[in-house]
Amino acid sequence: MSPSPSIATLDTRALRQHSEALFSRCQWSREQLLSFQATQLQSMLQHAIHSSPYYRDTIGALVAREAALAAFPVLNKHALMENFDRIVTDTRLDRHQVERHLDGDDPGSLLLGEFSVAATGGTTGERGITAFDGAAWLAAIATMVRFQRIIGIEETTRSMAVFASSPVHISHRIGAELRAIRPKAPGLNVLMPTETIVETLNAYQPEVISTYPSFVRVLAAEQEAGRLRIRPRLFRTSAETLTQDVRAIAAETWQATVANSYVCTEAGPMGHECLRADGLHLAEDAFVFEVVDTDNRPVANGTQGAKLLVTTLTNRTLPLVRYEISDMVTMASEPCPCGLPFWRIASIAGRREEMLRFAKRGGGTIDVHAHRLRSPLTGTAGVRQFQFVPLPDGLEIRISVFPGIVADAVSRKIEDAIRATLDAVDAQPSILAVKVVDAIDRSGAGAKVRLVATAAARSPDKR
């Protein structure tokens, strides 16, 4: 039996009131915002050590002596899952109970009539779960509504989403709540037949579409072919790394802007670009963000870090203190001209798990991030999808191509371009192979396209 679709669980009046209160904070000064954040942090830390056995043991002494947050231990996904029952602050919840609910027939419903729960496989492939109490879920959705208002999306805007098919995934759950305040918006997901999506979009004529960056490419190809006939002014993207070529595709195809958003399943909506599309403004009234190096030492604004640490301020059921996200983030070095008080992420280079290792000319090894190899693929006509698969002695590049394209010619061009890119940084893989497949499957509950896959994640051969 397939899971039931998610339904809205929030009272729309309460959501409107809370989002209005959050929106008013856009007028705060930077000093007001940071003062509020500091007060909320101390409140959350006190709650954590009094209500969570895990935090009482690990940070109780640090809170008692008012240590700086940078002195606190880091919590990663493995530790979260291993210690879930001791981290969660409501004694009615445990990991197995949440997992049973998510694996059941109606994962989109409230657990125990109170808790919104979700799961993620993430880039690492290790499953993570989360639970939001009613107040935390209201805060999460109101934060998303505020972000949307910042970029001109109101309740009357013809806005719709095309994200995950499974109610296990947080994007599906958020979509259900947002459709409740826009009742005419149709529900679509990326695993539906393309023909169905095209027909629905043509009928609805959305002003704004929220989806994965990879799906913007799909829609652009349909528009170019003449099957899709829409005129959106804005795309909101999330969950996959947004690259400049996707912005260019949206601009060339529809003269549309792309505004990126930043959502973490375990934490909720965390950031969003304003219409300047020059970095992700962060919800610092709901989180504390730290960019650190591999040894968890802070890095300066304008310097790329190895990971992002997030401390939640609104979810009292599952508080996260310095939770590790493997995004390689660079914070902005100057305020945004838009005037919002929220600082912003200037760029996300990708995940640490997307780093590829090759033999190096002259001996040793060299690490090359998969995003460095994107350009030869995005710049090659006829390529529909692509994915990198690391091999013990090199790299396999999987591609799917559009109908009528000579796959052999495209493969040779890509192989030559990738070799030249790697050669420029002294990387010398023994094996470099381009493999043409019918399609590259979307994976996990989120139905995202992984940039870097494992060799075990096979796609059907085209030939």
Short mmCIF file of C-alpha atoms in Angstrom, two decimals, residues 30 34 282 284 289-293 297-305 308 329-336 341-347:
data_model
loop_
_atom_site.label_atom_id
_atom_site.label_comp_id
_atom_site.label_asym_id
_atom_site.label_seq_id
_atom_site.Cartn_x
_atom_site.Cartn_y
_atom_site.Cartn_z
CA ARG A 30 20.95 43.80 13.46
CA LEU A 34 21.33 39.29 17.80
CA LEU A 282 19.43 33.02 7.47
CA GLU A 284 18.80 33.86 12.92
CA PHE A 289 24.76 29.22 12.65
CA GLU A 290 28.50 28.56 12.82
CA VAL A 291 30.81 27.95 9.86
CA VAL A 292 33.80 25.87 10.96
CA ASP A 293 36.78 23.98 9.58
CA ARG A 297 37.23 25.86 14.62
CA PRO A 298 35.38 28.98 13.40
CA VAL A 299 36.33 30.44 10.04
CA ALA A 300 36.05 34.11 9.14
CA ASN A 301 33.28 35.56 6.99
CA GLY A 302 34.32 35.32 3.35
CA THR A 303 36.28 32.09 3.97
CA GLN A 304 34.92 28.69 2.94
CA GLY A 305 34.33 26.31 5.83
CA LEU A 308 27.99 24.24 9.06
CA VAL A 329 29.63 27.17 3.27
CA THR A 330 31.06 30.66 2.87
CA MET A 331 29.40 33.44 4.82
CA ALA A 332 29.00 36.87 3.27
CA SER A 333 31.54 39.48 4.29
CA GLU A 334 29.18 42.47 3.88
CA PRO A 335 25.50 43.15 4.63
CA CYS A 336 23.01 42.69 1.81
CA PRO A 341 18.89 42.23 9.33
CA PHE A 342 19.52 38.52 8.69
CA TRP A 343 23.10 37.67 7.71
CA ARG A 344 23.51 35.45 4.69
CA ILE A 345 25.43 32.56 3.24
CA ALA A 346 27.31 33.88 0.20
CA SER A 347 27.76 30.46 -1.37
#
